[in-house]
């Protein structure tokens, strides 16, 4: 029997790309979203629709999901993974960086949920997987605005889980520690960036994105009556 459609946001690198490869290898048709369309297409995955969508654009996100559902049938899961981490101090960080994180890390996740949830509730099945962070459970130096967005992902996910539990829809929060991806590269403060790199090194290195992808797939592949509410995973050497 053919497998159902899965939507992955932020699939052009890191955790999203690793998750796309894994789910595709298991036979799922995919909708891959990110701004860099070429990187999505370079994954060269079968039965995959790639769209260069900024997930802070609600209408574009919704339209891409409709297009994929017309082609592959209803979305059985979405991995709301697109995110940005712009570390800084509240006293001097450019406030535009807060806006970018809030728009993508919080509103982008809500838009992704809205694009698939009504159909899932109507069908009485589906899985929403939101990628938060250990920075969605505890604080770190220079992370104030970022932890604000990730605490929000934890909170809205748990509240949504309660809201849709009786509809047969599962909500999963994935909370990784440091992972070796492009994420840190977007932080603009060079000193904070080099301190973070040194911290990762002192912890013996970060997780491989493949490990996080496997956790996502583990949660998804549980029987429909089992919800893995949260997975928190980090490199063993990561103390904080
Ligand atoms: P990457 O920077 O490698 O990946 C981020 C992805 O998000 C890219 O595919 C990027 O694609 C996409 N993206 C960024 N902005 C937008 C946008 N406006 N619209 C659509 N897509 C967008 O980082 P990770 O793989 O590490 O990050 C994935 C998630 O994991 C994030 O939510 C992050 O917060 C979380 N996380 C990461 C950790 C880490 O240490 N790496 C630790 C804990 C959580 P493009 O630029 O092409 O749009």
GROMACS .gro file of C-alpha atoms and ligand atoms in nm:
model
  288
    1UNK     CA    1   0.000   0.000   0.000
    2UNK     CA    2   0.134   0.345  -0.083
    3UNK     CA    3   0.239   0.563   0.208
    4UNK     CA    4   0.084   0.900   0.290
    5UNK     CA    5   0.216   1.249   0.225
    6UNK     CA    6   0.441   1.418   0.481
    7UNK     CA    7   0.519   1.792   0.479
    8UNK     CA    8   0.861   1.909   0.602
    9UNK     CA    9   0.945   2.275   0.648
   10UNK     CA   10   1.308   2.388   0.645
   11UNK     CA   11   1.414   2.083   0.444
   12UNK     CA   12   1.699   2.251   0.255
   13UNK     CA   13   1.962   2.176   0.521
   14UNK     CA   14   2.037   2.023   0.860
   15UNK     CA   15   1.764   1.834   1.046
   16UNK     CA   16   1.498   1.894   0.783
   17UNK     CA   17   1.710   1.758   0.497
   18UNK     CA   18   1.808   1.450   0.702
   19UNK     CA   19   1.442   1.388   0.790
   20UNK     CA   20   1.341   1.423   0.424
   21UNK     CA   21   1.598   1.164   0.314
   22UNK     CA   22   1.490   0.919   0.583
   23UNK     CA   23   1.116   0.947   0.523
   24UNK     CA   24   1.164   0.929   0.148
   25UNK     CA   25   1.374   0.614   0.184
   26UNK     CA   26   1.079   0.466   0.372
   27UNK     CA   27   0.851   0.536   0.077
   28UNK     CA   28   0.666   0.854   0.174
   29UNK     CA   29   0.572   1.115  -0.082
   30UNK     CA   30   0.693   1.450   0.049
   31UNK     CA   31   0.629   1.821   0.027
   32UNK     CA   32   0.956   2.000   0.102
   33UNK     CA   33   0.952   2.369   0.184
   34UNK     CA   34   1.229   2.624   0.232
   35UNK     CA   35   1.336   2.948   0.065
   36UNK     CA   36   1.629   2.788  -0.124
   37UNK     CA   37   1.441   2.583  -0.382
   38UNK     CA   38   1.760   2.463  -0.548
   39UNK     CA   39   1.882   2.297  -0.227
   40UNK     CA   40   1.550   2.113  -0.198
   41UNK     CA   41   1.572   1.994  -0.558
   42UNK     CA   42   1.933   1.883  -0.510
   43UNK     CA   43   1.809   1.622  -0.263
   44UNK     CA   44   1.665   1.450  -0.573
   45UNK     CA   45   1.402   1.254  -0.384
   46UNK     CA   46   1.130   1.058  -0.567
   47UNK     CA   47   0.760   1.149  -0.535
   48UNK     CA   48   0.859   1.482  -0.386
   49UNK     CA   49   0.719   1.826  -0.450
   50UNK     CA   50   0.969   2.104  -0.371
   51UNK     CA   51   0.846   2.459  -0.326
   52UNK     CA   52   1.050   2.770  -0.251
   53UNK     CA   53   0.821   2.901   0.020
   54UNK     CA   54   0.896   3.137   0.307
   55UNK     CA   55   0.686   2.980   0.583
   56UNK     CA   56   0.619   3.320   0.737
   57UNK     CA   57   0.397   3.369   0.429
   58UNK     CA   58   0.078   3.196   0.544
   59UNK     CA   59  -0.095   3.199   0.207
   60UNK     CA   60   0.207   3.061   0.019
   61UNK     CA   61   0.246   2.782   0.277
   62UNK     CA   62  -0.123   2.696   0.256
   63UNK     CA   63  -0.118   2.695  -0.126
   64UNK     CA   64   0.184   2.462  -0.138
   65UNK     CA   65   0.013   2.218   0.101
   66UNK     CA   66  -0.305   2.220  -0.111
   67UNK     CA   67  -0.102   2.156  -0.427
   68UNK     CA   68   0.080   1.862  -0.267
   69UNK     CA   69  -0.245   1.717  -0.130
   70UNK     CA   70  -0.402   1.733  -0.475
   71UNK     CA   71  -0.110   1.537  -0.612
   72UNK     CA   72  -0.040   1.287  -0.333
   73UNK     CA   73  -0.354   1.280  -0.115
   74UNK     CA   74  -0.402   1.421   0.235
   75UNK     CA   75  -0.103   1.511   0.451
   76UNK     CA   76  -0.066   1.254   0.730
   77UNK     CA   77   0.206   1.452   0.908
   78UNK     CA   78   0.387   1.782   0.910
   79UNK     CA   79   0.733   1.839   1.053
   80UNK     CA   80   0.743   2.206   1.150
   81UNK     CA   81   1.119   2.230   1.151
   82UNK     CA   82   1.211   2.562   0.983
   83UNK     CA   83   1.374   2.786   1.239
   84UNK     CA   84   1.642   3.045   1.292
   85UNK     CA   85   1.868   3.110   1.593
   86UNK     CA   86   2.000   3.463   1.622
   87UNK     CA   87   2.184   3.480   1.953
   88UNK     CA   88   2.233   3.813   2.123
   89UNK     CA   89   2.185   4.025   2.431
   90UNK     CA   90   1.855   4.204   2.474
   91UNK     CA   91   2.039   4.528   2.558
   92UNK     CA   92   2.209   4.558   2.220
   93UNK     CA   93   2.069   4.299   1.977
   94UNK     CA   94   1.903   4.448   1.669
   95UNK     CA   95   1.529   4.420   1.738
   96UNK     CA   96   1.475   4.308   1.378
   97UNK     CA   97   1.642   3.981   1.479
   98UNK     CA   98   1.371   3.927   1.743
   99UNK     CA   99   1.107   3.987   1.479
  100UNK     CA  100   1.265   3.733   1.243
  101UNK     CA  101   1.276   3.465   1.513
  102UNK     CA  102   0.923   3.532   1.635
  103UNK     CA  103   0.784   3.535   1.280
  104UNK     CA  104   0.953   3.211   1.178
  105UNK     CA  105   0.993   3.007   1.497
  106UNK     CA  106   0.647   3.080   1.639
  107UNK     CA  107   0.418   3.211   1.366
  108UNK     CA  108   0.569   2.983   1.101
  109UNK     CA  109   0.491   2.683   1.323
  110UNK     CA  110   0.132   2.801   1.376
  111UNK     CA  111   0.086   2.852   1.002
  112UNK     CA  112   0.221   2.503   0.933
  113UNK     CA  113  -0.022   2.356   1.186
  114UNK     CA  114  -0.318   2.546   1.041
  115UNK     CA  115  -0.239   2.430   0.687
  116UNK     CA  116  -0.295   2.064   0.777
  117UNK     CA  117  -0.491   2.047   1.104
  118UNK     CA  118  -0.851   2.095   0.984
  119UNK     CA  119  -0.812   1.804   0.740
  120UNK     CA  120  -0.652   1.585   1.008
  121UNK     CA  121  -0.930   1.656   1.257
  122UNK     CA  122  -1.194   1.582   0.990
  123UNK     CA  123  -1.023   1.250   0.905
  124UNK     CA  124  -0.960   1.166   1.273
  125UNK     CA  125  -0.592   1.100   1.216
  126UNK     CA  126  -0.262   1.282   1.162
  127UNK     CA  127   0.061   1.383   1.334
  128UNK     CA  128   0.198   1.730   1.400
  129UNK     CA  129   0.569   1.726   1.483
  130UNK     CA  130   0.713   2.054   1.605
  131UNK     CA  131   1.089   2.097   1.632
  132UNK     CA  132   1.163   2.300   1.945
  133UNK     CA  133   1.493   2.274   2.138
  134UNK     CA  134   1.633   2.210   2.483
  135UNK     CA  135   1.631   2.591   2.470
  136UNK     CA  136   1.253   2.546   2.484
  137UNK     CA  137   1.288   2.395   2.834
  138UNK     CA  138   1.577   2.588   2.991
  139UNK     CA  139   1.773   2.908   2.939
  140UNK     CA  140   2.124   2.970   2.806
  141UNK     CA  141   2.353   3.276   2.793
  142UNK     CA  142   2.275   3.518   2.505
  143UNK     CA  143   1.965   3.318   2.409
  144UNK     CA  144   1.686   3.537   2.553
  145UNK     CA  145   1.481   3.604   2.240
  146UNK     CA  146   1.551   3.258   2.095
  147UNK     CA  147   1.448   3.074   2.414
  148UNK     CA  148   1.136   3.289   2.416
  149UNK     CA  149   1.042   3.148   2.076
  150UNK     CA  150   1.128   2.790   2.167
  151UNK     CA  151   0.944   2.801   2.503
  152UNK     CA  152   0.651   2.917   2.293
  153UNK     CA  153   0.684   2.613   2.065
  154UNK     CA  154   0.680   2.382   2.368
  155UNK     CA  155   0.379   2.560   2.518
  156UNK     CA  156   0.168   2.582   2.203
  157UNK     CA  157   0.247   2.220   2.115
  158UNK     CA  158   0.137   2.085   2.452
  159UNK     CA  159  -0.176   2.298   2.448
  160UNK     CA  160  -0.255   2.182   2.094
  161UNK     CA  161  -0.198   1.821   2.198
  162UNK     CA  162  -0.465   1.861   2.466
  163UNK     CA  163  -0.695   2.037   2.219
  164UNK     CA  164  -0.687   1.763   1.954
  165UNK     CA  165  -0.620   1.447   2.159
  166UNK     CA  166  -0.983   1.338   2.140
  167UNK     CA  167  -0.981   1.391   1.759
  168UNK     CA  168  -0.716   1.124   1.703
  169UNK     CA  169  -0.449   1.377   1.603
  170UNK     CA  170  -0.107   1.340   1.768
  171UNK     CA  171   0.122   1.629   1.861
  172UNK     CA  172   0.492   1.564   1.919
  173UNK     CA  173   0.761   1.805   2.039
  174UNK     CA  174   1.122   1.730   1.943
  175UNK     CA  175   1.375   1.906   2.166
  176UNK     CA  176   1.736   1.861   2.054
  177UNK     CA  177   2.048   1.997   2.220
  178UNK     CA  178   2.323   2.129   1.992
  179UNK     CA  179   2.320   1.973   1.643
  180UNK     CA  180   2.587   2.022   1.376
  181UNK     CA  181   2.397   2.225   1.112
  182UNK     CA  182   2.393   2.571   0.953
  183UNK     CA  183   2.185   2.707   1.245
  184UNK     CA  184   2.460   2.899   1.430
  185UNK     CA  185   2.592   3.058   1.109
  186UNK     CA  186   2.308   3.313   1.100
  187UNK     CA  187   2.397   3.467   1.439
  188UNK     CA  188   2.553   3.804   1.361
  189UNK     CA  189   2.761   3.858   1.679
  190UNK     CA  190   3.100   3.700   1.601
  191UNK     CA  191   3.208   3.678   1.965
  192UNK     CA  192   2.892   3.494   2.066
  193UNK     CA  193   2.939   3.262   1.769
  194UNK     CA  194   3.297   3.173   1.861
  195UNK     CA  195   3.203   3.121   2.228
  196UNK     CA  196   2.924   2.886   2.116
  197UNK     CA  197   3.165   2.690   1.896
  198UNK     CA  198   3.406   2.658   2.191
  199UNK     CA  199   3.118   2.541   2.414
  200UNK     CA  200   3.020   2.274   2.159
  201UNK     CA  201   3.381   2.157   2.142
  202UNK     CA  202   3.407   2.135   2.520
  203UNK     CA  203   3.098   1.913   2.516
  204UNK     CA  204   3.274   1.674   2.280
  205UNK     CA  205   3.080   1.793   1.976
  206UNK     CA  206   2.716   1.824   1.879
  207UNK     CA  207   2.462   1.569   1.755
  208UNK     CA  208   2.451   1.461   1.393
  209UNK     CA  209   2.127   1.579   1.224
  210UNK     CA  210   2.063   1.217   1.124
  211UNK     CA  211   2.018   1.129   1.494
  212UNK     CA  212   1.743   1.391   1.529
  213UNK     CA  213   1.581   1.272   1.205
  214UNK     CA  214   1.570   0.919   1.347
  215UNK     CA  215   1.399   1.047   1.663
  216UNK     CA  216   1.138   1.226   1.450
  217UNK     CA  217   1.072   0.911   1.249
  218UNK     CA  218   1.055   0.699   1.567
  219UNK     CA  219   0.783   0.924   1.707
  220UNK     CA  220   0.592   0.926   1.378
  221UNK     CA  221   0.602   0.551   1.334
  222UNK     CA  222   0.435   0.461   1.662
  223UNK     CA  223   0.091   0.302   1.631
  224UNK     CA  224  -0.188   0.563   1.598
  225UNK     CA  225  -0.298   0.510   1.959
  226UNK     CA  226   0.048   0.602   2.093
  227UNK     CA  227   0.170   0.962   2.116
  228UNK     CA  228   0.532   1.031   2.200
  229UNK     CA  229   0.462   1.370   2.354
  230UNK     CA  230   0.822   1.487   2.367
  231UNK     CA  231   1.171   1.368   2.286
  232UNK     CA  232   1.462   1.555   2.445
  233UNK     CA  233   1.799   1.446   2.308
  234UNK     CA  234   2.148   1.593   2.325
  235UNK     CA  235   2.509   1.487   2.298
  236UNK     CA  236   2.612   1.295   2.610
  237UNK     CA  237   2.885   1.549   2.681
  238UNK     CA  238   2.642   1.842   2.669
  239UNK     CA  239   2.604   1.930   3.037
  240UNK     CA  240   2.367   2.227   3.020
  241LIG     P1  241   1.957   2.485   0.955
  241LIG     O1  242   1.992   2.630   0.958
  241LIG     O2  243   2.052   2.389   0.893
  241LIG     O3  244   1.812   2.465   0.889
  241LIG     C1  245   1.711   2.559   0.901
  241LIG     C2  246   1.611   2.535   0.789
  241LIG     O4  247   1.505   2.632   0.801
  241LIG     C3  248   1.671   2.552   0.651
  241LIG     O5  249   1.621   2.453   0.565
  241LIG     C4  250   1.622   2.690   0.607
  241LIG     O6  251   1.608   2.692   0.466
  241LIG     C5  252   1.486   2.691   0.673
  241LIG     N1  253   1.433   2.826   0.685
  241LIG     C6  254   1.490   2.933   0.743
  241LIG     N2  255   1.412   3.041   0.730
  241LIG     C7  256   1.302   3.000   0.661
  241LIG     C8  257   1.185   3.064   0.617
  241LIG     N3  258   1.162   3.193   0.644
  241LIG     N4  259   1.093   2.992   0.547
  241LIG     C9  260   1.115   2.861   0.520
  241LIG     N5  261   1.223   2.795   0.562
  241LIG    C10  262   1.316   2.862   0.632
  241LIG     O7  263   1.933   2.447   1.107
  241LIG     P2  264   1.880   2.316   1.182
  241LIG     O8  265   1.860   2.203   1.093
  241LIG     O9  266   1.966   2.302   1.300
  241LIG    O10  267   1.740   2.373   1.235
  241LIG    C11  268   1.617   2.306   1.224
  241LIG    C12  269   1.537   2.328   1.351
  241LIG    O11  270   1.603   2.266   1.460
  241LIG    C13  271   1.518   2.475   1.389
  241LIG    O12  272   1.385   2.495   1.430
  241LIG    C14  273   1.613   2.490   1.507
  241LIG    O13  274   1.571   2.592   1.595
  241LIG    C15  275   1.603   2.353   1.569
  241LIG     N6  276   1.714   2.318   1.658
  241LIG    C16  277   1.842   2.315   1.611
  241LIG    C17  278   1.947   2.290   1.698
  241LIG    C18  279   2.089   2.295   1.654
  241LIG    O14  280   2.179   2.299   1.740
  241LIG     N7  281   2.120   2.293   1.526
  241LIG    C19  282   1.922   2.259   1.839
  241LIG    C20  283   1.784   2.259   1.875
  241LIG    C21  284   1.685   2.289   1.788
  241LIG     P3  285   1.622   2.821   0.373
  241LIG    O15  286   1.735   2.904   0.426
  241LIG    O16  287   1.649   2.760   0.239
  241LIG    O17  288   1.489   2.890   0.378
   0.00000   0.00000   0.00000
